[in-house]
XYZ file of C-alpha atoms in Angstrom:
559
model
C 37.055 -13.792 6.048
C 37.449 -14.117 9.799
C 34.320 -16.089 10.683
C 35.665 -16.664 14.205
C 34.842 -13.056 15.187
C 31.156 -14.089 15.187
C 29.375 -16.280 17.691
C 26.425 -18.593 17.225
C 23.050 -17.244 18.300
C 21.916 -18.876 21.522
C 18.661 -20.738 21.027
C 16.070 -21.462 23.698
C 15.095 -24.863 25.100
C 11.744 -25.940 23.669
C 11.994 -29.686 22.994
C 8.196 -30.148 22.919
C 7.568 -27.380 20.383
C 4.276 -27.804 18.520
C 4.507 -25.246 15.711
C 6.120 -27.621 13.124
C 2.882 -29.618 13.017
C 0.611 -26.577 12.689
C -0.776 -25.110 9.469
C -1.816 -21.597 8.492
C -5.578 -21.811 8.038
C -6.620 -18.166 8.254
C -5.137 -14.736 7.704
C -3.703 -12.861 10.681
C -4.659 -9.300 11.557
C -2.668 -7.321 8.994
C -1.089 -4.022 10.027
C 0.714 -1.913 7.462
C 3.720 0.081 8.669
C 4.538 1.484 5.204
C 3.868 5.042 6.330
C 6.164 4.781 9.331
C 8.763 2.018 9.186
C 8.735 1.994 5.395
C 8.788 5.766 5.038
C 11.673 6.310 7.457
C 13.804 3.946 5.352
C 13.374 5.918 2.121
C 16.200 7.980 0.653
C 13.574 10.637 -0.081
C 10.715 10.344 2.447
C 7.181 10.754 1.123
C 5.594 14.176 0.871
C 2.193 14.631 2.491
C 0.297 14.180 -0.776
C 2.246 10.966 -1.420
C 1.451 9.752 2.083
C -2.249 10.353 1.399
C -1.937 8.363 -1.847
C -0.260 5.476 -0.023
C -2.854 5.581 2.772
C -5.681 5.347 0.221
C -3.959 2.408 -1.498
C -3.709 0.558 1.821
C -7.385 1.244 2.560
C -8.384 0.021 -0.914
C -6.408 -3.182 -0.376
C -8.368 -3.919 2.797
C -5.981 -3.071 5.639
C -7.965 -2.412 8.815
C -4.982 -1.260 10.887
C -2.508 1.256 9.453
C 0.431 2.759 11.331
C 0.508 6.284 9.930
C 3.705 7.547 11.502
C 5.565 8.910 14.502
C 3.652 12.207 14.943
C 5.766 13.415 17.856
C 8.991 13.077 15.860
C 8.516 15.745 13.161
C 6.081 18.355 11.912
C 5.343 16.572 8.640
C 4.381 13.405 10.530
C 2.128 15.445 12.803
C 0.581 17.406 9.917
C -0.130 14.256 7.907
C -2.116 12.722 10.746
C -4.037 15.952 11.212
C -4.940 15.956 7.495
C -6.275 12.401 7.772
C -8.424 13.444 10.732
C -9.493 16.931 9.671
C -10.383 15.869 6.122
C -12.192 12.740 7.351
C -10.016 10.384 5.298
C -10.033 7.521 7.819
C -12.908 5.065 7.118
C -15.014 3.935 10.068
C -13.670 0.376 9.846
C -9.981 1.398 9.773
C -7.964 2.015 12.940
C -5.033 4.407 12.816
C -1.890 3.414 14.714
C 0.807 5.824 15.906
C 4.259 5.053 17.268
C 6.085 6.757 20.105
C 8.983 5.986 22.374
C 8.089 5.458 26.020
C 9.059 9.064 26.875
C 6.745 11.576 28.522
C 6.969 14.563 26.163
C 6.655 12.336 23.086
C 3.606 10.527 24.487
C 1.875 13.821 25.307
C 2.573 15.175 21.820
C 1.207 11.945 20.337
C -2.116 12.288 22.135
C -2.363 15.886 20.996
C -2.047 14.708 17.378
C -4.860 12.153 17.813
C -7.548 14.638 18.848
C -10.745 13.976 16.934
C -10.224 10.280 16.214
C -12.892 7.926 17.568
C -10.354 5.112 17.936
C -6.577 4.760 17.780
C -3.784 2.337 18.604
C -1.001 3.974 20.607
C 2.146 1.940 20.048
C 4.926 2.543 22.576
C 8.292 0.847 22.717
C 11.653 0.720 24.398
C 14.616 -1.520 23.706
C 15.091 -4.480 26.030
C 17.913 -6.486 24.428
C 21.039 -7.553 26.272
C 23.277 -5.666 23.854
C 21.363 -2.377 23.959
C 21.031 -2.468 27.749
C 24.806 -2.795 27.866
C 26.207 -0.512 25.155
C 23.409 2.034 24.540
C 21.491 2.634 27.769
C 23.903 1.380 30.448
C 20.893 0.296 32.514
C 19.899 -2.859 34.334
C 16.782 -4.941 33.844
C 14.723 -3.170 36.524
C 15.527 0.272 35.070
C 14.557 -0.787 31.548
C 11.312 -2.334 32.785
C 10.509 0.855 34.671
C 10.752 2.878 31.434
C 8.112 0.629 29.848
C 5.770 0.673 32.854
C 6.018 4.450 33.356
C 5.271 4.965 29.676
C 2.165 2.780 29.872
C 1.069 4.526 33.058
C 1.105 7.884 31.258
C -0.716 6.459 28.222
C -3.403 5.120 30.586
C -3.820 8.534 32.240
C -4.072 10.366 28.919
C -6.401 7.702 27.501
C -8.882 8.431 30.272
C -8.975 12.090 29.201
C -9.116 11.234 25.469
C -12.598 11.404 23.958
C -12.105 8.341 21.752
C -11.058 4.746 22.422
C -7.359 4.001 22.901
C -5.889 0.547 22.290
C -2.409 -0.116 23.667
C 0.410 -1.758 21.749
C 3.740 -2.396 23.407
C 6.949 -3.555 21.724
C 10.021 -4.771 23.586
C 12.281 -3.524 20.789
C 15.027 -5.987 19.788
C 12.908 -8.778 21.275
C 14.928 -11.463 19.506
C 18.062 -10.266 21.331
C 16.316 -10.280 24.709
C 16.160 -13.169 27.169
C 12.652 -14.594 26.724
C 12.160 -14.751 30.494
C 12.953 -11.044 30.828
C 10.872 -10.088 27.763
C 7.935 -11.907 29.353
C 8.526 -10.108 32.676
C 8.429 -6.684 30.993
C 5.363 -7.517 28.893
C 3.470 -8.842 31.915
C 4.334 -5.676 33.856
C 3.008 -3.582 30.960
C -0.242 -5.547 30.826
C -0.712 -5.371 34.588
C -0.249 -1.592 34.550
C -2.802 -1.312 31.738
C -5.148 -3.661 33.654
C -5.490 -5.856 30.607
C -8.179 -8.509 30.379
C -9.906 -10.632 27.749
C -12.229 -7.657 27.208
C -9.381 -5.132 27.211
C -6.605 -6.808 25.282
C -3.108 -5.427 24.816
C -1.221 -5.885 21.557
C 2.175 -7.292 22.488
C 4.378 -6.858 19.442
C 7.426 -9.147 19.449
C 9.730 -7.715 16.795
C 12.647 -9.320 15.114
C 14.115 -5.819 14.978
C 17.323 -7.334 13.652
C 17.039 -10.836 12.222
C 19.647 -12.722 14.223
C 18.844 -16.405 13.710
C 17.107 -18.915 11.483
C 13.293 -18.685 11.265
C 12.707 -21.745 13.435
C 14.357 -19.996 16.401
C 11.993 -17.021 16.067
C 9.082 -19.486 15.990
C 10.396 -21.100 19.190
C 10.566 -17.691 20.869
C 6.998 -16.870 19.807
C 5.613 -20.227 20.960
C 7.474 -19.905 24.294
C 5.924 -16.480 24.890
C 2.439 -17.652 23.903
C 2.701 -20.579 26.294
C 3.996 -18.564 29.229
C 1.738 -15.499 29.323
C -0.132 -15.901 32.594
C -3.389 -15.093 30.784
C -3.099 -15.622 27.036
C -6.652 -14.359 26.494
C -5.666 -10.782 27.340
C -2.934 -10.649 24.676
C -2.941 -10.089 20.918
C 0.457 -11.468 19.918
C 1.943 -9.517 17.027
C 4.952 -10.148 14.778
C 7.217 -7.526 13.230
C 9.985 -9.259 11.318
C 12.924 -7.663 9.546
C 14.857 -9.332 6.788
C 18.561 -9.102 7.671
C 19.119 -12.798 6.900
C 16.644 -12.780 4.003
C 14.164 -14.879 5.985
C 11.521 -12.340 7.030
C 8.683 -14.087 5.199
C 9.672 -17.530 6.451
C 10.093 -16.261 10.018
C 6.644 -14.679 9.949
C 4.994 -17.776 8.505
C 6.529 -19.924 11.220
C 5.639 -17.274 13.811
C 1.977 -17.499 12.780
C 2.191 -21.275 13.089
C 3.659 -20.730 16.563
C 0.582 -18.828 17.723
C 0.818 -15.193 16.623
C -2.450 -13.380 15.885
C -1.195 -10.347 14.001
C 1.530 -9.325 11.522
C 3.077 -5.902 10.968
C 4.872 -5.400 7.675
C 5.155 -3.398 4.475
C 4.267 -3.701 0.815
C 7.074 -5.443 -1.062
C 9.219 -5.472 2.100
C 10.343 -1.833 2.119
C 12.068 -0.991 5.409
C 15.330 -0.356 7.226
C 18.457 -2.140 5.952
C 17.242 -5.218 4.028
C 13.637 -4.381 4.795
C 10.590 -5.496 6.734
C 8.566 -8.600 6.058
C 6.812 -8.361 2.699
C 3.070 -8.499 3.391
C 2.267 -8.944 -0.316
C 4.366 -12.115 -0.485
C 2.973 -13.391 2.821
C -0.618 -12.815 1.754
C -0.193 -14.366 -1.687
C 1.645 -17.353 -0.222
C -1.541 -17.994 1.799
C -3.673 -17.437 -1.298
C -1.768 -20.147 -3.210
C -2.547 -22.575 -0.369
C -6.284 -21.985 -0.595
C -6.429 -19.560 2.356
C -8.285 -16.252 2.036
C -5.593 -13.592 2.646
C -8.250 -10.914 3.339
C -6.207 -8.406 1.339
C -7.033 -7.473 -2.249
C -3.972 -8.028 -4.435
C -5.977 -8.617 -7.604
C -4.555 -5.519 -9.334
C -0.911 -6.046 -8.467
C 0.367 -3.822 -11.283
C -1.649 -0.876 -9.985
C -0.342 -1.496 -6.455
C 3.193 -1.654 -7.838
C 2.661 1.571 -9.791
C 1.503 3.555 -6.739
C 4.237 2.067 -4.536
C 7.020 2.963 -6.964
C 5.571 6.415 -7.554
C 5.456 7.432 -3.873
C 8.601 5.650 -2.655
C 10.821 6.421 -5.692
C 11.990 2.810 -5.475
C 11.921 0.125 -8.159
C 10.711 -3.396 -7.456
C 13.298 -5.954 -8.661
C 12.297 -7.958 -11.759
C 12.523 -11.246 -9.841
C 10.481 -10.105 -6.845
C 7.863 -12.787 -5.978
C 4.494 -12.356 -7.694
C 5.019 -8.763 -8.892
C 8.454 -8.644 -10.528
C 8.499 -7.926 -14.237
C 9.928 -11.353 -15.099
C 8.228 -13.727 -12.635
C 5.622 -14.811 -15.200
C 8.090 -14.913 -18.071
C 9.815 -18.116 -19.145
C 12.882 -17.872 -21.366
C 13.571 -21.597 -21.381
C 11.936 -23.376 -24.309
C 11.089 -26.443 -22.228
C 9.515 -24.245 -19.531
C 7.463 -22.389 -22.121
C 6.268 -25.675 -23.612
C 5.300 -27.137 -20.222
C 3.479 -23.965 -19.170
C 1.550 -23.720 -22.423
C 0.489 -27.392 -22.235
C -0.455 -27.005 -18.572
C -2.625 -23.975 -19.263
C -4.292 -25.732 -22.177
C -5.147 -28.713 -19.936
C -6.421 -26.375 -17.227
C -8.849 -24.761 -19.667
C -9.953 -28.025 -21.275
C -10.503 -29.958 -18.038
C -12.266 -27.057 -16.289
C -11.332 -28.663 -12.970
C -11.329 -25.417 -11.009
C -8.041 -26.202 -9.236
C -4.962 -24.424 -10.573
C -2.195 -26.850 -11.530
C 0.231 -25.554 -14.148
C 3.963 -26.389 -14.288
C 6.271 -23.582 -13.146
C 3.378 -21.269 -12.222
C 2.359 -21.643 -8.552
C -0.331 -18.966 -9.041
C -2.643 -18.041 -11.901
C -1.279 -14.692 -13.130
C -4.812 -13.547 -13.995
C -5.702 -13.613 -10.275
C -3.265 -10.713 -9.901
C -4.398 -8.866 -13.005
C -1.350 -10.220 -14.831
C -0.826 -12.860 -17.473
C 1.661 -15.448 -18.621
C 3.452 -14.590 -21.829
C 6.856 -15.908 -22.932
C 7.587 -12.184 -23.219
C 5.706 -9.227 -24.602
C 8.120 -7.070 -26.559
C 7.312 -3.590 -27.773
C 9.764 -1.814 -30.075
C 9.826 0.681 -32.932
C 8.308 -1.922 -35.261
C 5.322 -2.574 -32.995
C 2.069 -1.089 -34.245
C -1.037 -0.079 -32.379
C -1.982 -3.754 -32.024
C 0.990 -4.544 -29.777
C 0.526 -1.466 -27.615
C -3.237 -1.970 -27.236
C -2.663 -5.669 -26.445
C -0.406 -4.735 -23.539
C -2.849 -2.121 -22.222
C -5.833 -4.481 -22.533
C -4.480 -7.865 -21.457
C -2.099 -6.646 -18.749
C -3.801 -3.521 -17.415
C -7.468 -3.764 -18.393
C -7.720 -0.637 -20.588
C -9.842 -1.174 -23.726
C -8.506 1.742 -25.749
C -10.723 3.166 -28.510
C -9.217 2.685 -31.968
C -8.290 6.327 -32.395
C -6.535 6.383 -29.032
C -4.716 3.155 -29.904
C -3.150 4.840 -32.936
C -2.446 8.067 -31.022
C -0.741 6.270 -28.136
C 1.189 3.941 -30.455
C 2.893 7.024 -31.931
C 3.950 8.112 -28.434
C 5.471 4.696 -27.717
C 7.101 4.544 -31.140
C 8.893 7.828 -30.464
C 10.218 6.424 -27.171
C 11.288 3.126 -28.718
C 13.104 4.811 -31.614
C 15.232 6.653 -29.074
C 15.574 4.014 -26.341
C 15.004 0.653 -28.029
C 12.678 -1.958 -26.562
C 9.934 -0.603 -24.290
C 8.754 -2.790 -21.394
C 5.025 -3.252 -20.650
C 5.559 -1.342 -17.405
C 7.021 1.591 -19.322
C 4.081 1.472 -21.738
C 1.643 1.649 -18.824
C 3.525 4.374 -16.969
C 3.703 6.470 -20.142
C -0.025 6.045 -20.746
C -0.865 7.191 -17.209
C 1.519 10.148 -17.458
C 0.306 11.264 -20.896
C -3.443 10.694 -20.694
C -4.582 10.073 -17.085
C -2.461 12.313 -14.870
C -2.051 15.175 -17.341
C -3.089 18.093 -15.076
C -1.454 21.202 -16.517
C -2.632 23.915 -16.842
C -6.028 22.704 -15.567
C -6.371 20.452 -12.511
C -9.782 19.278 -11.286
C -10.226 19.670 -7.522
C -13.925 19.031 -6.997
C -17.065 18.563 -9.080
C -20.813 18.609 -8.540
C -23.485 17.629 -11.048
C -26.984 18.827 -10.215
C -30.273 17.700 -11.798
C -32.220 20.885 -12.715
C -34.691 19.297 -15.113
C -37.722 20.295 -13.028
C -36.679 23.917 -12.608
C -35.139 24.684 -15.972
C -36.890 24.140 -19.287
C -33.779 24.601 -21.385
C -31.264 22.417 -19.524
C -31.331 19.243 -17.455
C -27.930 19.392 -15.764
C -25.837 21.978 -13.966
C -22.102 21.366 -13.518
C -20.157 23.154 -10.775
C -16.401 22.645 -11.107
C -13.631 23.784 -8.799
C -10.263 23.595 -10.505
C -6.822 25.082 -10.717
C -6.180 27.216 -13.792
C -2.445 27.886 -14.088
C -2.189 27.477 -10.314
C -5.174 29.715 -9.486
C -8.240 28.063 -7.903
C -11.474 28.953 -9.712
C -15.120 27.916 -9.701
C -16.900 27.615 -13.037
C -20.495 26.672 -13.832
C -22.010 25.190 -16.977
C -25.403 23.939 -18.186
C -26.399 21.189 -20.573
C -28.730 18.315 -21.372
C -26.355 15.798 -19.848
C -23.225 15.656 -17.629
C -20.749 15.882 -20.535
C -22.672 18.691 -22.180
C -22.795 20.664 -18.909
C -19.099 20.201 -18.212
C -18.115 21.246 -21.729
C -20.323 24.325 -21.390
C -18.585 25.218 -18.116
C -15.283 25.436 -19.980
C -16.556 26.846 -23.270
C -18.596 29.656 -21.690
C -16.028 30.783 -19.131
C -13.144 31.827 -21.327
C -11.312 28.485 -21.292
C -10.012 26.661 -24.326
C -13.044 25.643 -26.446
C -13.654 22.154 -27.770
C -16.074 19.854 -29.601
C -16.714 16.301 -28.367
C -16.041 13.812 -31.179
C -16.366 10.542 -29.274
C -16.890 9.125 -25.785
C -16.663 5.651 -24.265
C -16.317 4.045 -20.850
C -15.837 0.651 -19.194
C -15.181 -0.901 -15.787
C -11.540 -1.548 -14.906
C -12.149 -3.800 -11.903
C -15.011 -5.636 -10.239
C -16.371 -5.447 -6.716
C -17.347 -2.662 -4.352
C -14.073 -0.799 -4.870
C -14.264 -0.979 -8.684
C -12.965 1.807 -10.882
C -14.133 2.987 -14.284
C -12.158 4.340 -17.221
C -13.648 7.074 -19.402
C -12.251 8.169 -22.772
C -13.015 11.381 -24.661
C -11.939 12.513 -28.126
C -11.946 16.310 -28.439
C -11.370 18.762 -31.290
C -10.156 22.291 -30.677
C -12.783 24.858 -31.692
C -11.928 26.542 -34.973
C -9.100 24.106 -35.637
C -8.358 20.606 -36.918
C -6.316 19.783 -33.787
C -7.672 16.692 -31.986
C -6.631 15.057 -28.715
C -7.698 12.278 -26.365
C -8.205 12.416 -22.612
C -8.639 9.586 -20.081
C -10.131 9.633 -16.598
C -10.049 6.860 -13.979
C -12.195 7.000 -10.857
C -14.703 4.827 -8.907
C -17.412 7.339 -9.894
C -18.018 7.236 -13.649
C -19.202 10.870 -13.734
C -15.994 11.990 -12.043
C -13.943 9.788 -14.382
C -15.653 11.454 -17.353
C -14.941 14.964 -16.092
C -11.315 13.999 -15.400
C -11.082 12.700 -18.987
C -12.425 15.993 -20.364
C -9.934 17.995 -18.273
C -7.086 15.759 -19.437
C -8.165 16.169 -23.059
C -8.384 19.957 -22.692
C -4.892 20.009 -21.199
C -3.575 18.057 -24.176
C -5.329 20.444 -26.575
C -3.862 23.428 -24.726
C -0.358 21.948 -24.763
C -0.650 21.054 -28.457
C -1.900 24.548 -29.355
C 0.896 26.145 -27.319
C 3.467 23.876 -28.969
C 4.488 22.367 -25.641
């Protein structure tokens, strides 16, 4: 290995640096770039419906700034943003961010895509590094700076015509490979063109586009920039670290200590090459130090499930906090120490988490510590229901426990041991997301008790039936009765309700409920279960009925 072909990264002079003595005491402004930086790094980029699913996950977690894409780069990026706007999917407290190169036709196309938004961050960039100026652009410093300033000038002109509010973000791409003095010169020119002030701040994003040095050097660069802005009050300093040296989290933590206000990153570090900084790890690192991360990671398995579903990527088993094995101890001495530590924690009721080998209480993430939960062909309904209850919060009715245990037993007899994650994924696939041939699109339950002596509820359902959208109406003395009547009286597969139950899955304003139904096919002994999960319990119930009907249909058809 010819190490002499490489040269040491040149550090900057900052002998009086202050960041080593600083502490992280509050969360930065979090900005997710999963839908742009993360998506462009996928082998199979997300489809629009998957993008919507990811966007909703990010909103549910508490992100207030979300970069949704590069709408001027492709039609799917453009169409996705239009869906978010036209279908009113962007909450009032969430600001959409869009990326564009500092090029005229791309900037104009970007503003066209934003029409109808009350507020947006327009993020423009151009590369400023020594290497790219030399081998890619063949331009000098003044020419590169002019590209940035002309881009901002056009954004300012279009922002004046735009009906909503436009916030400017500028990135000197490959900042870490740029002379700090020149990076500062370009950023100041950008802010001057924008006429930035303490009341009209500019986000200056200082990306480690390629991680080129140890994290302390990035911190020095950030502190140098923060010190030397001529008016620090008009700048929101943002970090965007990549992970080429495996130090993205460390670099970002030190960058926050060095004065940064904001962090751009992705869930679980998905991104180009070795990835972006992992916001989940960053946030939970703060959490374990007693700092409110201002992101909800309390249902980490659900977050993992959605992420893997839309990205088609698997999270490694040793990934911090979320990996399958991070709360599993194989060593006997580790198991003994953990068990004794948890026993002392419960007995002393001290309120401060201190358990050997576990820097975080797994229950804070909706997980648990177990030496290992093993499910195989010899596991009965008790083992399967234990996994679903203790790890995922589903209190399965007894009949469903037995029904689902048979499904898992069939898998284990063919494949061997079944992981808890596989148990959960199978449950969701079989009972929650079973949407063929019927798929619920929209529902409305109307109280008609004052105008109808016979019935109290009217159910209006819009659904797909074998791919054809239909509207059906039913009446009953309650929501379930009305929904069943809508199916039974409109030529759909008929059923009798044998049992129903429900419970909350999570707590808080964004809580979800699980509803379970046990149905019997009319004129038959065939029985099936359906499960619905939704923040609205009525919707969850209807989804459960539709799932159960689909299972009855598939069973009857021998599918």
